[in-house]
Amino acid sequence: MLEADTPVLDNHLHLDPDNHRGIDAVKDFARLGGTHLLVVNKPSWHLEVDADAGEDFRPVFERTLEIVDEASAELPGRAWPVLGVHPGLISRLVDERGYSPEEAREIMQGGIDLAAEYVADGDALALKSGRPHYDVSDAVWDASNAVMRHAFDHGGDLGCAVQLHTEATEDLTAVADWAEDAGMERHQVVKHYAEGRLEGPTPSVMSEKDRLERAAERGDPFLMETDYVDDPGRPGAVLGPKTVPRRVRWLLEEGYEDAVRNAHVETPQHVYGIDTVATLERE
């Protein structure tokens, strides 16, 4: 266990109580000292949802809200939902279901519109969007960028953060510029699965020691995540739910107290407006 006054936030993970560990993963996280979670809805196709319009994403989002409520009951802090459309959906719509890139863009933007309604109503904290991390045609790339910029439009209107799934890179300055053009603050753009260095958005750093050490040494705002997918078919694909608490302990042992406060108190407040100290209740 960690010290009682140390909030520990995993900024990006998925939970699937219907098909895998679900709340048991949350209990593992809390048992090791984890306190707060940002739970991102699983990709729609993982829940066997074939989206043909924005409204088709509603059961995905509603199930995520239920999961977040259940997770919060197990945490000394709380969980928040992040809702949106995984950018990989465009390939499924175009390559597997025969939609044109423009039609796929409209479907995905409709999903972002619906997610934004949950944020506007106070039921979700932030939006999720991005673009493929693999090679695609120019038409699919352009459509994907249009979906992402649509999410930025909502982020600007709502004053909320947008988490991004993108290609591996240490420079997304141009993307942060797009968000700023849409009325967002640059720091409200969050690249998930980030390295320890990133220009443009706020990095949500995968909790591997080398990446975290680099982020800690830089001193810039950053978050920590596992991208836990809660999928029995991909047991070693990403980090497990115990990882962030363990890495926080390691950072403290290495003398990075300021970095821990940066990642788990200051940056969550700066990016999302959440107070991980005030929402923490330990016995």
PDB file of C-alpha atoms in Angstrom:
ATOM      1  CA  MET A   1       0.000   0.000   0.000  1.00  0.00           C
ATOM      2  CA  LEU A   2       1.013   3.596  -0.621  1.00  0.00           C
ATOM      3  CA  GLU A   3       0.895   6.509   1.770  1.00  0.00           C
ATOM      4  CA  ALA A   4      -2.639   7.518   2.666  1.00  0.00           C
ATOM      5  CA  ASP A   5      -2.361  11.014   1.222  1.00  0.00           C
ATOM      6  CA  THR A   6      -1.108   9.971  -2.219  1.00  0.00           C
ATOM      7  CA  PRO A   7      -3.798   9.990  -4.927  1.00  0.00           C
ATOM      8  CA  VAL A   8      -3.036   7.445  -7.658  1.00  0.00           C
ATOM      9  CA  LEU A   9      -4.822   7.949 -10.989  1.00  0.00           C
ATOM     10  CA  ASP A  10      -4.792   5.633 -13.980  1.00  0.00           C
ATOM     11  CA  ASN A  11      -5.695   8.034 -16.773  1.00  0.00           C
ATOM     12  CA  HIS A  12      -6.755   5.492 -19.414  1.00  0.00           C
ATOM     13  CA  LEU A  13      -8.036   1.951 -19.046  1.00  0.00           C
ATOM     14  CA  HIS A  14     -11.004  -0.144 -20.118  1.00  0.00           C
ATOM     15  CA  LEU A  15     -13.245  -2.399 -18.046  1.00  0.00           C
ATOM     16  CA  ASP A  16     -15.393  -5.281 -19.264  1.00  0.00           C
ATOM     17  CA  PRO A  17     -17.328  -6.978 -16.457  1.00  0.00           C
ATOM     18  CA  ASP A  18     -19.497  -8.820 -18.975  1.00  0.00           C
ATOM     19  CA  ASN A  19     -16.660 -10.666 -20.708  1.00  0.00           C
ATOM     20  CA  HIS A  20     -13.605 -10.536 -18.462  1.00  0.00           C
ATOM     21  CA  ARG A  21     -12.377  -9.267 -15.064  1.00  0.00           C
ATOM     22  CA  GLY A  22     -14.246  -5.983 -14.734  1.00  0.00           C
ATOM     23  CA  ILE A  23     -14.585  -4.953 -11.100  1.00  0.00           C
ATOM     24  CA  ASP A  24     -12.008  -7.543 -10.006  1.00  0.00           C
ATOM     25  CA  ALA A  25      -9.433  -5.488 -11.922  1.00  0.00           C
ATOM     26  CA  VAL A  26     -10.580  -2.383 -10.028  1.00  0.00           C
ATOM     27  CA  LYS A  27     -10.170  -4.225  -6.734  1.00  0.00           C
ATOM     28  CA  ASP A  28      -6.602  -5.173  -7.718  1.00  0.00           C
ATOM     29  CA  PHE A  29      -5.876  -1.541  -8.529  1.00  0.00           C
ATOM     30  CA  ALA A  30      -7.297  -0.331  -5.210  1.00  0.00           C
ATOM     31  CA  ARG A  31      -5.606  -3.075  -3.181  1.00  0.00           C
ATOM     32  CA  LEU A  32      -2.195  -1.877  -4.389  1.00  0.00           C
ATOM     33  CA  GLY A  33      -2.985   1.756  -3.526  1.00  0.00           C
ATOM     34  CA  GLY A  34      -4.867   2.998  -6.591  1.00  0.00           C
ATOM     35  CA  THR A  35      -7.485   5.642  -5.883  1.00  0.00           C
ATOM     36  CA  HIS A  36      -8.872   7.151  -9.111  1.00  0.00           C
ATOM     37  CA  LEU A  37      -9.630   5.899 -12.638  1.00  0.00           C
ATOM     38  CA  LEU A  38     -10.549   7.378 -15.987  1.00  0.00           C
ATOM     39  CA  VAL A  39     -12.504   4.605 -17.681  1.00  0.00           C
ATOM     40  CA  VAL A  40     -12.693   4.820 -21.463  1.00  0.00           C
ATOM     41  CA  ASN A  41     -15.496   3.008 -23.254  1.00  0.00           C
ATOM     42  CA  LYS A  42     -14.329  -0.077 -25.092  1.00  0.00           C
ATOM     43  CA  PRO A  43     -14.409   0.065 -28.903  1.00  0.00           C
ATOM     44  CA  SER A  44     -17.956  -0.503 -30.067  1.00  0.00           C
ATOM     45  CA  TRP A  45     -17.134  -3.685 -31.990  1.00  0.00           C
ATOM     46  CA  HIS A  46     -15.702  -5.272 -28.827  1.00  0.00           C
ATOM     47  CA  LEU A  47     -19.217  -5.076 -27.409  1.00  0.00           C
ATOM     48  CA  GLU A  48     -20.679  -6.499 -30.636  1.00  0.00           C
ATOM     49  CA  VAL A  49     -22.248  -3.185 -31.587  1.00  0.00           C
ATOM     50  CA  ASP A  50     -22.408  -2.470 -35.323  1.00  0.00           C
ATOM     51  CA  ALA A  51     -22.718   1.301 -35.543  1.00  0.00           C
ATOM     52  CA  ASP A  52     -24.546   2.722 -38.549  1.00  0.00           C
ATOM     53  CA  ALA A  53     -25.436   6.049 -36.913  1.00  0.00           C
ATOM     54  CA  GLY A  54     -24.464   8.067 -33.889  1.00  0.00           C
ATOM     55  CA  GLU A  55     -27.347   6.806 -31.775  1.00  0.00           C
ATOM     56  CA  ASP A  56     -26.043   3.244 -32.138  1.00  0.00           C
ATOM     57  CA  PHE A  57     -23.232   4.095 -29.720  1.00  0.00           C
ATOM     58  CA  ARG A  58     -25.657   4.736 -26.865  1.00  0.00           C
ATOM     59  CA  PRO A  59     -25.584   1.196 -25.375  1.00  0.00           C
ATOM     60  CA  VAL A  60     -21.767   1.332 -25.378  1.00  0.00           C
ATOM     61  CA  PHE A  61     -21.806   4.618 -23.487  1.00  0.00           C
ATOM     62  CA  GLU A  62     -24.573   3.583 -21.100  1.00  0.00           C
ATOM     63  CA  ARG A  63     -22.731   0.387 -20.157  1.00  0.00           C
ATOM     64  CA  THR A  64     -19.598   2.434 -19.512  1.00  0.00           C
ATOM     65  CA  LEU A  65     -21.490   4.720 -17.129  1.00  0.00           C
ATOM     66  CA  GLU A  66     -22.743   1.670 -15.235  1.00  0.00           C
ATOM     67  CA  ILE A  67     -19.214   0.287 -15.002  1.00  0.00           C
ATOM     68  CA  VAL A  68     -17.896   3.601 -13.718  1.00  0.00           C
ATOM     69  CA  ASP A  69     -20.506   3.697 -10.958  1.00  0.00           C
ATOM     70  CA  GLU A  70     -19.538   0.175  -9.920  1.00  0.00           C
ATOM     71  CA  ALA A  71     -15.839   1.061 -10.000  1.00  0.00           C
ATOM     72  CA  SER A  72     -16.326   4.183  -7.893  1.00  0.00           C
ATOM     73  CA  ALA A  73     -17.922   2.059  -5.174  1.00  0.00           C
ATOM     74  CA  GLU A  74     -14.675   0.066  -4.908  1.00  0.00           C
ATOM     75  CA  LEU A  75     -12.266   3.008  -4.830  1.00  0.00           C
ATOM     76  CA  PRO A  76     -11.135   5.285  -2.026  1.00  0.00           C
ATOM     77  CA  GLY A  77     -11.385   8.035  -4.618  1.00  0.00           C
ATOM     78  CA  ARG A  78     -13.660   7.687  -7.629  1.00  0.00           C
ATOM     79  CA  ALA A  79     -13.824   6.897 -11.340  1.00  0.00           C
ATOM     80  CA  TRP A  80     -14.886   9.089 -14.248  1.00  0.00           C
ATOM     81  CA  PRO A  81     -16.051   8.059 -17.740  1.00  0.00           C
ATOM     82  CA  VAL A  82     -14.383   9.161 -20.967  1.00  0.00           C
ATOM     83  CA  LEU A  83     -16.637   8.566 -23.974  1.00  0.00           C
ATOM     84  CA  GLY A  84     -16.045   8.618 -27.694  1.00  0.00           C
ATOM     85  CA  VAL A  85     -15.309   6.659 -30.846  1.00  0.00           C
ATOM     86  CA  HIS A  86     -12.167   4.615 -31.354  1.00  0.00           C
ATOM     87  CA  PRO A  87     -10.432   5.788 -34.547  1.00  0.00           C
ATOM     88  CA  GLY A  88      -9.871   2.199 -35.655  1.00  0.00           C
ATOM     89  CA  LEU A  89     -13.600   1.943 -36.318  1.00  0.00           C
ATOM     90  CA  ILE A  90     -13.132   3.708 -39.635  1.00  0.00           C
ATOM     91  CA  SER A  91     -11.235   0.727 -41.053  1.00  0.00           C
ATOM     92  CA  ARG A  92     -13.967  -1.652 -39.985  1.00  0.00           C
ATOM     93  CA  LEU A  93     -16.621   0.557 -41.551  1.00  0.00           C
ATOM     94  CA  VAL A  94     -14.721   1.007 -44.818  1.00  0.00           C
ATOM     95  CA  ASP A  95     -12.859  -2.282 -45.250  1.00  0.00           C
ATOM     96  CA  GLU A  96     -15.321  -4.728 -43.700  1.00  0.00           C
ATOM     97  CA  ARG A  97     -18.733  -3.093 -44.070  1.00  0.00           C
ATOM     98  CA  GLY A  98     -18.392  -1.260 -47.378  1.00  0.00           C
ATOM     99  CA  TYR A  99     -18.941   2.325 -46.293  1.00  0.00           C
ATOM    100  CA  SER A 100     -17.110   5.109 -48.073  1.00  0.00           C
ATOM    101  CA  PRO A 101     -14.649   7.134 -45.965  1.00  0.00           C
ATOM    102  CA  GLU A 102     -17.087  10.055 -46.057  1.00  0.00           C
ATOM    103  CA  GLU A 103     -19.975   7.872 -44.844  1.00  0.00           C
ATOM    104  CA  ALA A 104     -17.764   6.430 -42.116  1.00  0.00           C
ATOM    105  CA  ARG A 105     -16.802   9.948 -41.074  1.00  0.00           C
ATOM    106  CA  GLU A 106     -20.459  10.887 -40.672  1.00  0.00           C
ATOM    107  CA  ILE A 107     -21.185   7.803 -38.541  1.00  0.00           C
ATOM    108  CA  MET A 108     -18.192   8.444 -36.300  1.00  0.00           C
ATOM    109  CA  GLN A 109     -18.933  12.144 -35.960  1.00  0.00           C
ATOM    110  CA  GLY A 110     -22.447  11.174 -34.944  1.00  0.00           C
ATOM    111  CA  GLY A 111     -20.952   9.037 -32.180  1.00  0.00           C
ATOM    112  CA  ILE A 112     -18.852  11.984 -31.029  1.00  0.00           C
ATOM    113  CA  ASP A 113     -21.995  14.155 -31.024  1.00  0.00           C
ATOM    114  CA  LEU A 114     -23.713  11.656 -28.739  1.00  0.00           C
ATOM    115  CA  ALA A 115     -20.690  11.419 -26.422  1.00  0.00           C
ATOM    116  CA  ALA A 116     -20.652  15.210 -26.201  1.00  0.00           C
ATOM    117  CA  GLU A 117     -24.245  15.139 -24.965  1.00  0.00           C
ATOM    118  CA  TYR A 118     -23.121  13.053 -21.994  1.00  0.00           C
ATOM    119  CA  VAL A 119     -20.356  15.540 -21.243  1.00  0.00           C
ATOM    120  CA  ALA A 120     -22.781  18.456 -21.544  1.00  0.00           C
ATOM    121  CA  ASP A 121     -25.150  16.729 -19.094  1.00  0.00           C
ATOM    122  CA  GLY A 122     -22.326  16.170 -16.601  1.00  0.00           C
ATOM    123  CA  ASP A 123     -22.412  12.373 -16.992  1.00  0.00           C
ATOM    124  CA  ALA A 124     -18.976  12.086 -18.643  1.00  0.00           C
ATOM    125  CA  LEU A 125     -15.728  13.908 -17.995  1.00  0.00           C
ATOM    126  CA  ALA A 126     -14.059  14.027 -21.411  1.00  0.00           C
ATOM    127  CA  LEU A 127     -14.204  12.859 -25.016  1.00  0.00           C
ATOM    128  CA  LYS A 128     -12.176  10.231 -26.857  1.00  0.00           C
ATOM    129  CA  SER A 129     -11.156  10.470 -30.534  1.00  0.00           C
ATOM    130  CA  GLY A 130      -8.020  10.314 -32.674  1.00  0.00           C
ATOM    131  CA  ARG A 131      -6.789   8.813 -35.909  1.00  0.00           C
ATOM    132  CA  PRO A 132      -5.356   5.438 -36.993  1.00  0.00           C
ATOM    133  CA  HIS A 133      -1.894   4.498 -35.774  1.00  0.00           C
ATOM    134  CA  TYR A 134      -1.344   2.367 -38.903  1.00  0.00           C
ATOM    135  CA  ASP A 135      -1.097   3.096 -42.623  1.00  0.00           C
ATOM    136  CA  VAL A 136      -4.366   4.016 -44.335  1.00  0.00           C
ATOM    137  CA  SER A 137      -5.394   5.604 -47.617  1.00  0.00           C
ATOM    138  CA  ASP A 138      -5.368   9.371 -47.990  1.00  0.00           C
ATOM    139  CA  ALA A 139      -9.166   9.413 -48.014  1.00  0.00           C
ATOM    140  CA  VAL A 140      -9.381   7.486 -44.731  1.00  0.00           C
ATOM    141  CA  TRP A 141      -6.675   9.672 -43.191  1.00  0.00           C
ATOM    142  CA  ASP A 142      -8.520  12.834 -44.178  1.00  0.00           C
ATOM    143  CA  ALA A 143     -11.822  11.491 -42.869  1.00  0.00           C
ATOM    144  CA  SER A 144     -10.159  10.474 -39.595  1.00  0.00           C
ATOM    145  CA  ASN A 145      -8.676  13.928 -39.125  1.00  0.00           C
ATOM    146  CA  ALA A 146     -12.120  15.401 -39.758  1.00  0.00           C
ATOM    147  CA  VAL A 147     -13.592  13.198 -37.005  1.00  0.00           C
ATOM    148  CA  MET A 148     -10.864  14.284 -34.600  1.00  0.00           C
ATOM    149  CA  ARG A 149     -11.359  17.953 -35.400  1.00  0.00           C
ATOM    150  CA  HIS A 150     -15.089  17.472 -34.850  1.00  0.00           C
ATOM    151  CA  ALA A 151     -14.256  16.243 -31.336  1.00  0.00           C
ATOM    152  CA  PHE A 152     -12.153  19.373 -30.842  1.00  0.00           C
ATOM    153  CA  ASP A 153     -15.143  21.510 -31.838  1.00  0.00           C
ATOM    154  CA  HIS A 154     -17.130  19.914 -29.033  1.00  0.00           C
ATOM    155  CA  GLY A 155     -14.181  20.213 -26.657  1.00  0.00           C
ATOM    156  CA  GLY A 156     -14.019  23.919 -27.374  1.00  0.00           C
ATOM    157  CA  ASP A 157     -17.753  24.397 -26.902  1.00  0.00           C
ATOM    158  CA  LEU A 158     -17.894  22.326 -23.704  1.00  0.00           C
ATOM    159  CA  GLY A 159     -14.549  23.291 -22.214  1.00  0.00           C
ATOM    160  CA  CYS A 160     -13.652  19.612 -21.817  1.00  0.00           C
ATOM    161  CA  ALA A 161     -10.568  17.564 -22.559  1.00  0.00           C
ATOM    162  CA  VAL A 162     -10.214  15.213 -25.531  1.00  0.00           C
ATOM    163  CA  GLN A 163      -8.143  12.049 -25.209  1.00  0.00           C
ATOM    164  CA  LEU A 164      -6.493  10.964 -28.461  1.00  0.00           C
ATOM    165  CA  HIS A 165      -5.465   7.610 -29.870  1.00  0.00           C
ATOM    166  CA  THR A 166      -2.921   8.390 -32.607  1.00  0.00           C
ATOM    167  CA  GLU A 167       0.203   7.186 -34.326  1.00  0.00           C
ATOM    168  CA  ALA A 168       3.362   6.859 -32.228  1.00  0.00           C
ATOM    169  CA  THR A 169       5.086  10.238 -32.213  1.00  0.00           C
ATOM    170  CA  GLU A 170       6.755  12.758 -29.942  1.00  0.00           C
ATOM    171  CA  ASP A 171       5.365  15.767 -31.798  1.00  0.00           C
ATOM    172  CA  LEU A 172       1.677  16.524 -32.268  1.00  0.00           C
ATOM    173  CA  THR A 173       2.052  20.279 -32.344  1.00  0.00           C
ATOM    174  CA  ALA A 174      -0.103  20.598 -35.461  1.00  0.00           C
ATOM    175  CA  VAL A 175      -2.908  18.614 -33.800  1.00  0.00           C
ATOM    176  CA  ALA A 176      -2.742  20.834 -30.716  1.00  0.00           C
ATOM    177  CA  ASP A 177      -2.966  23.810 -33.076  1.00  0.00           C
ATOM    178  CA  TRP A 178      -6.183  22.399 -34.528  1.00  0.00           C
ATOM    179  CA  ALA A 179      -7.626  22.040 -31.045  1.00  0.00           C
ATOM    180  CA  GLU A 180      -6.659  25.593 -30.198  1.00  0.00           C
ATOM    181  CA  ASP A 181      -8.312  26.792 -33.404  1.00  0.00           C
ATOM    182  CA  ALA A 182     -11.491  25.065 -32.208  1.00  0.00           C
ATOM    183  CA  GLY A 183     -11.436  26.951 -28.919  1.00  0.00           C
ATOM    184  CA  MET A 184      -9.743  24.368 -26.726  1.00  0.00           C
ATOM    185  CA  GLU A 185      -6.777  24.917 -24.462  1.00  0.00           C
ATOM    186  CA  ARG A 186      -3.757  23.036 -25.792  1.00  0.00           C
ATOM    187  CA  HIS A 187      -3.197  21.249 -22.503  1.00  0.00           C
ATOM    188  CA  GLN A 188      -6.728  19.783 -22.701  1.00  0.00           C
ATOM    189  CA  VAL A 189      -5.605  17.614 -25.618  1.00  0.00           C
ATOM    190  CA  VAL A 190      -4.263  14.365 -24.146  1.00  0.00           C
ATOM    191  CA  LYS A 191      -2.327  11.791 -26.147  1.00  0.00           C
ATOM    192  CA  HIS A 192      -2.841   8.388 -24.616  1.00  0.00           C
ATOM    193  CA  TYR A 193      -0.125   5.699 -24.905  1.00  0.00           C
ATOM    194  CA  ALA A 194       2.506   8.459 -24.953  1.00  0.00           C
ATOM    195  CA  GLU A 195       6.252   8.330 -24.597  1.00  0.00           C
ATOM    196  CA  GLY A 196       7.959  10.295 -21.857  1.00  0.00           C
ATOM    197  CA  ARG A 197       8.324  13.328 -24.119  1.00  0.00           C
ATOM    198  CA  LEU A 198       5.681  15.006 -26.271  1.00  0.00           C
ATOM    199  CA  GLU A 199       5.358  18.370 -27.999  1.00  0.00           C
ATOM    200  CA  GLY A 200       1.840  19.801 -28.303  1.00  0.00           C
ATOM    201  CA  PRO A 201      -0.703  17.855 -26.213  1.00  0.00           C
ATOM    202  CA  THR A 202      -0.398  16.617 -22.636  1.00  0.00           C
ATOM    203  CA  PRO A 203       1.177  13.139 -22.623  1.00  0.00           C
ATOM    204  CA  SER A 204      -0.587  10.279 -20.886  1.00  0.00           C
ATOM    205  CA  VAL A 205       2.515   8.190 -20.385  1.00  0.00           C
ATOM    206  CA  MET A 206       2.435   4.403 -20.539  1.00  0.00           C
ATOM    207  CA  SER A 207       3.662   3.334 -17.129  1.00  0.00           C
ATOM    208  CA  GLU A 208       6.946   1.749 -18.116  1.00  0.00           C
ATOM    209  CA  LYS A 209       9.941   2.816 -16.058  1.00  0.00           C
ATOM    210  CA  ASP A 210      12.000   4.342 -18.869  1.00  0.00           C
ATOM    211  CA  ARG A 211       9.096   6.441 -20.145  1.00  0.00           C
ATOM    212  CA  LEU A 212       8.152   7.590 -16.662  1.00  0.00           C
ATOM    213  CA  GLU A 213      11.701   8.492 -15.736  1.00  0.00           C
ATOM    214  CA  ARG A 214      11.985  10.624 -18.839  1.00  0.00           C
ATOM    215  CA  ALA A 215       8.701  12.385 -18.075  1.00  0.00           C
ATOM    216  CA  ALA A 216       9.694  12.921 -14.455  1.00  0.00           C
ATOM    217  CA  GLU A 217      13.058  14.398 -15.414  1.00  0.00           C
ATOM    218  CA  ARG A 218      11.472  16.807 -17.895  1.00  0.00           C
ATOM    219  CA  GLY A 219       9.129  18.221 -15.274  1.00  0.00           C
ATOM    220  CA  ASP A 220       6.375  19.061 -17.773  1.00  0.00           C
ATOM    221  CA  PRO A 221       2.732  18.162 -17.046  1.00  0.00           C
ATOM    222  CA  PHE A 222       2.018  14.468 -17.627  1.00  0.00           C
ATOM    223  CA  LEU A 223      -0.379  11.700 -16.645  1.00  0.00           C
ATOM    224  CA  MET A 224       0.114   7.969 -16.093  1.00  0.00           C
ATOM    225  CA  GLU A 225      -1.840   5.114 -17.650  1.00  0.00           C
ATOM    226  CA  THR A 226      -1.913   1.404 -18.382  1.00  0.00           C
ATOM    227  CA  ASP A 227      -4.359   1.197 -21.317  1.00  0.00           C
ATOM    228  CA  TYR A 228      -5.568  -1.982 -19.630  1.00  0.00           C
ATOM    229  CA  VAL A 229      -7.967  -3.547 -22.150  1.00  0.00           C
ATOM    230  CA  ASP A 230      -9.647  -6.178 -19.929  1.00  0.00           C
ATOM    231  CA  ASP A 231      -9.627  -8.652 -22.797  1.00  0.00           C
ATOM    232  CA  PRO A 232      -8.849 -12.365 -22.217  1.00  0.00           C
ATOM    233  CA  GLY A 233      -7.754 -12.656 -25.821  1.00  0.00           C
ATOM    234  CA  ARG A 234      -4.943 -10.111 -25.339  1.00  0.00           C
ATOM    235  CA  PRO A 235      -3.410 -10.962 -21.967  1.00  0.00           C
ATOM    236  CA  GLY A 236      -0.011  -9.368 -22.629  1.00  0.00           C
ATOM    237  CA  ALA A 237      -1.029  -6.587 -24.977  1.00  0.00           C
ATOM    238  CA  VAL A 238      -0.786  -3.773 -22.432  1.00  0.00           C
ATOM    239  CA  LEU A 239      -0.061  -3.207 -18.754  1.00  0.00           C
ATOM    240  CA  GLY A 240      -2.115  -4.706 -15.944  1.00  0.00           C
ATOM    241  CA  PRO A 241      -4.318  -2.777 -13.490  1.00  0.00           C
ATOM    242  CA  LYS A 242      -1.762  -3.046 -10.652  1.00  0.00           C
ATOM    243  CA  THR A 243       0.922  -1.252 -12.658  1.00  0.00           C
ATOM    244  CA  VAL A 244       0.226   2.420 -11.898  1.00  0.00           C
ATOM    245  CA  PRO A 245       0.251   1.982  -8.090  1.00  0.00           C
ATOM    246  CA  ARG A 246       3.445  -0.037  -8.361  1.00  0.00           C
ATOM    247  CA  ARG A 247       5.086   2.586 -10.562  1.00  0.00           C
ATOM    248  CA  VAL A 248       4.018   5.365  -8.200  1.00  0.00           C
ATOM    249  CA  ARG A 249       5.719   3.507  -5.363  1.00  0.00           C
ATOM    250  CA  TRP A 250       8.832   3.137  -7.521  1.00  0.00           C
ATOM    251  CA  LEU A 251       8.849   6.837  -8.416  1.00  0.00           C
ATOM    252  CA  LEU A 252       8.608   7.765  -4.748  1.00  0.00           C
ATOM    253  CA  GLU A 253      11.435   5.382  -3.869  1.00  0.00           C
ATOM    254  CA  GLU A 254      13.560   7.006  -6.598  1.00  0.00           C
ATOM    255  CA  GLY A 255      12.944  10.450  -5.149  1.00  0.00           C
ATOM    256  CA  TYR A 256      10.437  11.704  -7.723  1.00  0.00           C
ATOM    257  CA  GLU A 257       7.884  13.051  -5.236  1.00  0.00           C
ATOM    258  CA  ASP A 258       7.310  16.175  -7.340  1.00  0.00           C
ATOM    259  CA  ALA A 259       6.634  14.053 -10.433  1.00  0.00           C
ATOM    260  CA  VAL A 260       4.052  11.984  -8.543  1.00  0.00           C
ATOM    261  CA  ARG A 261       2.241  15.132  -7.459  1.00  0.00           C
ATOM    262  CA  ASN A 262       2.510  16.443 -11.022  1.00  0.00           C
ATOM    263  CA  ALA A 263       0.943  13.326 -12.574  1.00  0.00           C
ATOM    264  CA  HIS A 264      -1.707  12.572  -9.955  1.00  0.00           C
ATOM    265  CA  VAL A 265      -2.740  15.940  -8.532  1.00  0.00           C
ATOM    266  CA  GLU A 266      -1.614  18.937 -10.578  1.00  0.00           C
ATOM    267  CA  THR A 267      -2.054  17.672 -14.139  1.00  0.00           C
ATOM    268  CA  PRO A 268      -5.492  16.073 -13.547  1.00  0.00           C
ATOM    269  CA  GLN A 269      -6.642  19.399 -12.115  1.00  0.00           C
ATOM    270  CA  HIS A 270      -5.077  21.340 -14.991  1.00  0.00           C
ATOM    271  CA  VAL A 271      -6.426  19.112 -17.773  1.00  0.00           C
ATOM    272  CA  TYR A 272      -9.784  17.882 -16.469  1.00  0.00           C
ATOM    273  CA  GLY A 273     -10.597  20.192 -13.574  1.00  0.00           C
ATOM    274  CA  ILE A 274     -10.777  17.240 -11.157  1.00  0.00           C
ATOM    275  CA  ASP A 275      -9.494  17.325  -7.591  1.00  0.00           C
ATOM    276  CA  THR A 276      -7.931  13.981  -6.726  1.00  0.00           C
ATOM    277  CA  VAL A 277      -7.117  15.134  -3.193  1.00  0.00           C
ATOM    278  CA  ALA A 278     -10.578  16.385  -2.239  1.00  0.00           C
ATOM    279  CA  THR A 279     -12.204  13.243  -3.715  1.00  0.00           C
ATOM    280  CA  LEU A 280      -9.873  10.887  -1.799  1.00  0.00           C
ATOM    281  CA  GLU A 281     -11.190   9.212   1.332  1.00  0.00           C
ATOM    282  CA  ARG A 282      -9.031   6.618   3.003  1.00  0.00           C
ATOM    283  CA  GLU A 283      -9.937   4.680   6.118  1.00  0.00           C
TER     284      GLU A 283
END
